[in-house]
Coordinates of C-alpha atoms in Angstrom, one line a residue:
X277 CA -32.3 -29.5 13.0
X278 CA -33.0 -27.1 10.1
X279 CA -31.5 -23.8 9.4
X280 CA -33.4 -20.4 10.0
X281 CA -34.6 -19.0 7.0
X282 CA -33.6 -15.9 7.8
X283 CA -29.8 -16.5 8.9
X284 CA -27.5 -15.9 6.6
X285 CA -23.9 -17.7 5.7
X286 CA -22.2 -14.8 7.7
X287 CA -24.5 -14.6 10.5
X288 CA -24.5 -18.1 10.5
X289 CA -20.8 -18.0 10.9
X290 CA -20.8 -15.1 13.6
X291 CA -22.9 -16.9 15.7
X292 CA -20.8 -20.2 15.5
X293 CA -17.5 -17.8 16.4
X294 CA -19.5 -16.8 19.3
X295 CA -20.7 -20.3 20.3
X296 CA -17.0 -20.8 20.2
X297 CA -15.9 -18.1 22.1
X298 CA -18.7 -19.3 25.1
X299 CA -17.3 -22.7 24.9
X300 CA -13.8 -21.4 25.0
X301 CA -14.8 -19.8 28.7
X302 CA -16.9 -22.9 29.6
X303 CA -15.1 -25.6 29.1
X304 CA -11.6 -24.4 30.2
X305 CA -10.4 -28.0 30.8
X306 CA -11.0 -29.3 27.7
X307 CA -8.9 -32.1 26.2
X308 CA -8.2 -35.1 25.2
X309 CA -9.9 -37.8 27.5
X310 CA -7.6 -40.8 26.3
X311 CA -4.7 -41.3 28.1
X312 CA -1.5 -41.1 26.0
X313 CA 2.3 -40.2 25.7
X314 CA 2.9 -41.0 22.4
X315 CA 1.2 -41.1 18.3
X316 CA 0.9 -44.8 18.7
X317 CA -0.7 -44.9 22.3
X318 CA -2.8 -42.8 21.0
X319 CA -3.6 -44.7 18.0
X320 CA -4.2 -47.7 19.7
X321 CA -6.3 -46.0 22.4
X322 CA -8.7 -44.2 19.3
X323 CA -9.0 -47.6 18.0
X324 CA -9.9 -48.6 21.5
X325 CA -12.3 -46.4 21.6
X326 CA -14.9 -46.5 18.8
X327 CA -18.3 -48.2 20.9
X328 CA -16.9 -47.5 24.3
X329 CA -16.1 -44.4 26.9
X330 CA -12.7 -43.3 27.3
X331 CA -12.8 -44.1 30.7
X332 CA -13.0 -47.8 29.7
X333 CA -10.2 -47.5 27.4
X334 CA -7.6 -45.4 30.2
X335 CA -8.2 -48.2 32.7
X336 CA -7.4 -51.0 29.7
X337 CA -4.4 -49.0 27.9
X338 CA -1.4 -48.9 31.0
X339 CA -1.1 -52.6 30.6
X340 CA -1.6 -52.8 27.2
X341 CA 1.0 -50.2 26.5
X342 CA 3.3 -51.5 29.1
X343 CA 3.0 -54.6 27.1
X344 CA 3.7 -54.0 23.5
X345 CA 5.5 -50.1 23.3
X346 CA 6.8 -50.2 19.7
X347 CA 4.6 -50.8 16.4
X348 CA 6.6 -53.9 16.0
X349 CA 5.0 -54.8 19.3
X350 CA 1.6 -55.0 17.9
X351 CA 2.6 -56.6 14.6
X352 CA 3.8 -59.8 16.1
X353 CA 1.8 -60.2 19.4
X354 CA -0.2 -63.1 20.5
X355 CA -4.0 -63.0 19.1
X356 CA -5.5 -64.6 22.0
X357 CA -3.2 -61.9 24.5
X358 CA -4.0 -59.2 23.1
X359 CA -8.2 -60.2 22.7
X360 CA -7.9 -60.8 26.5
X361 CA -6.2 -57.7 27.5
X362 CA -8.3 -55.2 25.7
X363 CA -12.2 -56.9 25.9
X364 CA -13.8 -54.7 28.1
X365 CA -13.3 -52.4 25.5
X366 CA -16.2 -54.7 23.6
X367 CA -15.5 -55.7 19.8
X368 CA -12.2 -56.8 21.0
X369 CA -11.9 -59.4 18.6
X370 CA -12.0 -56.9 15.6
X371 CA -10.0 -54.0 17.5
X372 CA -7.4 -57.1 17.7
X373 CA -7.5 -57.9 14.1
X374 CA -7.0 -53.4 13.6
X375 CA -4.0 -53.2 15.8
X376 CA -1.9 -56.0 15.0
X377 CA -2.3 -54.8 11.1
X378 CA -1.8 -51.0 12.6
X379 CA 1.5 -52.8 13.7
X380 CA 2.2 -54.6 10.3
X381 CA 1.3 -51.7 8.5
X382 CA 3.3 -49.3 10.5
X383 CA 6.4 -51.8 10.1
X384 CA 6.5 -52.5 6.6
X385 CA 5.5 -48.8 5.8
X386 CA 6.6 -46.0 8.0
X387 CA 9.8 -47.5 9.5
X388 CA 7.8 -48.2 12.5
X389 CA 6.6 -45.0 13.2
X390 CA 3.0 -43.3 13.0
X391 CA 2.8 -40.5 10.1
X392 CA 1.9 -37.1 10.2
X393 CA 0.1 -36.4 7.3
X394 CA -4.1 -37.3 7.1
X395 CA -3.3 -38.7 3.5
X396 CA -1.1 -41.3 5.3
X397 CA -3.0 -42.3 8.5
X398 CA -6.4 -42.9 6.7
X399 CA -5.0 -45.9 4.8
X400 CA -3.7 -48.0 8.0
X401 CA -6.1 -50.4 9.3
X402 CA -8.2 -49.4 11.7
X403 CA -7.3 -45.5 11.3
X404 CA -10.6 -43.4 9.3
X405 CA -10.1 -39.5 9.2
X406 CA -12.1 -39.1 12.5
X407 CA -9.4 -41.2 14.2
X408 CA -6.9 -39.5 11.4
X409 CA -7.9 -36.2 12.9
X410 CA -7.6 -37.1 16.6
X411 CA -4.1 -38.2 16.2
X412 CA -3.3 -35.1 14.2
X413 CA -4.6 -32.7 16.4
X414 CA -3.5 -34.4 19.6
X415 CA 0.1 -36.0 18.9
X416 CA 1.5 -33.4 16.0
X417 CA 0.1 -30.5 16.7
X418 CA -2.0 -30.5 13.2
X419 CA -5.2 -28.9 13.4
X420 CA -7.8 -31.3 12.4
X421 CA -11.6 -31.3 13.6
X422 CA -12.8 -34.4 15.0
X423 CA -16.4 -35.6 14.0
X424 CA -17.4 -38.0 16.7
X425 CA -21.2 -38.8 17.7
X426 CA -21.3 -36.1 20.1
X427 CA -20.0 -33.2 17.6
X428 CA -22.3 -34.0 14.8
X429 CA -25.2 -34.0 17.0
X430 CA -24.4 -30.3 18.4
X431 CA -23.3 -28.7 15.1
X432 CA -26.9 -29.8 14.0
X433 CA -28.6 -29.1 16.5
X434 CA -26.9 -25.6 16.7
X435 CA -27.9 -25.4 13.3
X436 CA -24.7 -24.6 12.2
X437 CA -25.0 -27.3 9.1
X438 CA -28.1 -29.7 7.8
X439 CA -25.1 -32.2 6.6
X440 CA -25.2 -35.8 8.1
X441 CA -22.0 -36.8 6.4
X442 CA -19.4 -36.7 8.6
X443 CA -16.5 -35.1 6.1
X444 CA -19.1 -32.7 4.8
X445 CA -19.8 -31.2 8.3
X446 CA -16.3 -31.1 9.1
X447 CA -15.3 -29.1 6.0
X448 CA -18.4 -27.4 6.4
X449 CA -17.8 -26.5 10.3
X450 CA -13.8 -25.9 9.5
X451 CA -14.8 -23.2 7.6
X452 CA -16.7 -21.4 9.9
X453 CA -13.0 -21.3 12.6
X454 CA -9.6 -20.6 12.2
X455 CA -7.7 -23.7 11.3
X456 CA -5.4 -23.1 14.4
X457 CA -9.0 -23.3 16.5
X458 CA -10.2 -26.9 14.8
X459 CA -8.4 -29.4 17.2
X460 CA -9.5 -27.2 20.9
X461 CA -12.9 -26.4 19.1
X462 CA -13.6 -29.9 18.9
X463 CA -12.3 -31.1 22.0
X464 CA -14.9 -28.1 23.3
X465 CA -17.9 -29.2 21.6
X466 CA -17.3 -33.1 22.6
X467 CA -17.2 -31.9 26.2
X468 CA -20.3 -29.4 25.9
X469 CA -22.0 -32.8 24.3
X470 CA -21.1 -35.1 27.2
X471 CA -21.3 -32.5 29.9
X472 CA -24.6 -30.5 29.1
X473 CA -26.1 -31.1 25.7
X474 CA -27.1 -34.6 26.2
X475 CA -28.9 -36.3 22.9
X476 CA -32.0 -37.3 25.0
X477 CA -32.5 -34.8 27.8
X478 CA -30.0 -31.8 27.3
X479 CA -30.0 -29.3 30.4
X480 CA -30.9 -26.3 28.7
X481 CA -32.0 -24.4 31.6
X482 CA -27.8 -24.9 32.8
X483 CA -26.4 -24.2 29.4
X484 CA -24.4 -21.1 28.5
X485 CA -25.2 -21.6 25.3
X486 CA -28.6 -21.0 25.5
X487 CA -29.0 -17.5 23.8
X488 CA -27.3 -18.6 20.8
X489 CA -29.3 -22.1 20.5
X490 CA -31.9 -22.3 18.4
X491 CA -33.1 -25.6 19.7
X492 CA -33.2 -24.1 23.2
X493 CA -36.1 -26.2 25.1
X494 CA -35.1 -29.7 23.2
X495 CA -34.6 -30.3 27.2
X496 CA -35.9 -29.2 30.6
X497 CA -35.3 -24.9 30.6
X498 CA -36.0 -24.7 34.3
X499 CA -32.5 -24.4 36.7
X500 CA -33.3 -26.9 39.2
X501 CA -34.2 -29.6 36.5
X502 CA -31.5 -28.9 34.4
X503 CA -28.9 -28.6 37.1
X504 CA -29.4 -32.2 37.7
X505 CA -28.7 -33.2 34.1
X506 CA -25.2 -31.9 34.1
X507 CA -22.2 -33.8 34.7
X508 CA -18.3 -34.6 34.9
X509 CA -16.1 -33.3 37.4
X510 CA -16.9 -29.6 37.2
X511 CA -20.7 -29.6 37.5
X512 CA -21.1 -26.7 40.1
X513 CA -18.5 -24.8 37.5
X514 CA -20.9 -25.1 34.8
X515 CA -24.1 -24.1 36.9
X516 CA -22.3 -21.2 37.7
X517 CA -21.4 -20.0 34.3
X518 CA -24.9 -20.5 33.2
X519 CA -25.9 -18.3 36.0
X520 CA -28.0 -21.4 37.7
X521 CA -27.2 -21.4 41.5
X522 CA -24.4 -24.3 42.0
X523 CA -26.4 -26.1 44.9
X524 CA -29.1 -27.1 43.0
X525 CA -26.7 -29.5 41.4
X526 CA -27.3 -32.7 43.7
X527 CA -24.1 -34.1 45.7
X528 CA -24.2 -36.8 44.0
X529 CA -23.5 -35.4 40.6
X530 CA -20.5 -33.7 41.5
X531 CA -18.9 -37.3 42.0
X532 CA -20.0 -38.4 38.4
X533 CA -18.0 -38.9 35.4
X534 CA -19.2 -37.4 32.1
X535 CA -19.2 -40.7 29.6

């Protein structure tokens, strides 16, 4: 996606706070979709995550945590245990090898405990600055913006930035927002992407953001065809607040989980 010519930095900007605003009122559940109670749950269950859907990971991670609670847990548990209990996640073998060193790391390092600072997180194994940011945001309370798959591909094709490296858009995009807006900004946009603004087929025609989207028609613009693209649990919700009648969303959909 390439910029308009005719934008500027500050319209640019305005139209981002209003894209914002739009996903503010249309995603009003927005959150973090891996389960969690603590830093390190969390940790493990980013590290759990990277090639699979958090769904995946939340039915893996209550017997996983059950089974090794502390950091010192992790640092001394049995390879071929941990392998078994976490390979539906895929890649178990290296997600093995990251949280036993996580464990090691956290040990010899931190007293056990996960830091708070993104200086900190990004050296442990296993733990880059999107995963960095995702703990940040989600277990301290430290705004952070989190560049997965999905929020790189909206930001771009928002036109919002022409970066593809991932720090560069989220420095780029950060400036655009608050800092106390980062963390539920992009918890909003990684919804939008799984619910509505799919990277094949997007449902334009469904999309509240359609005004402000410059790549409007990337996907089917008429309601009834778009309707059907939508998904998660609040499908007829977001029908609704793109003014597209609810019951063209098929019965079916409104059972689906977004991925």
């Amino acid at each position: 996606m390439t910029r308009s010519a005719t934008e500027t930095d500050l319209g640019r900007t305005r139209r981002a706070r209003r894209i914002g605003r739009v996903l503010t009122e249309t995603h009003p559940d927005a959150h973090c979709e891996l389960d969690h109670g603590s830093p390190l749950e969390l940790a493990v269950a980013t590290i759990l995550s990277a090639q699979c859907t958090d769904k995946k990971v939340n039915e893996v991670t209550p017997k996983l945590f059950a089974r090794y609670p502390t950091a010192a847990d992790y640092a001394g548990a049995d390879r071929g245990e941990v392998e078994e209990m976490i390979k539906p996640t895929g890649f178990y073998r290296n997600k093995t090898n990251s949280l036993i060193q996580l464990g090691q790391a956290l040990v010899e390092r931190y007293a056990g405990r996960v830091p708070n600072r993104l200086a900190d997180l990004v050296t442990l194994p296993g733990i880059g600055r999107k995963t960095a940011n995702v703990i940040l945001g989600n277990a301290f309370d430290v705004p952070g913006i989190t560049v997965d798959t999905h929020f790189q591909r909206l930001v771009r094709r928002w036109g919002l930035t022409t970066e593809t490296d991932p720090v560069k858009i989220e420095h780029e995009i950060g400036a655009m927002f608050p800092k106390r807006d980062w963390t539920m900004l992009s918890h909003r946009i990684i919804f939008h992407g799984r619910r509505v603004c799919h990277a094949r087929k997007p449902a334009c025609g469904a999309c509240t953001l359609a005004k402000l989207c410059p790549s409007y028609g990337t996907g089917p613009t008429e309601p009834a065809a778009a309707a059907k693209l939508l998904k998660g649990p609040r499908v007829r919700a977001l029908a609704a607040a793109a003014g597209v009648d609810p019951e063209l969303v098929p019965a079916q959909a409104v059972q689906a989980e977004a991925p």
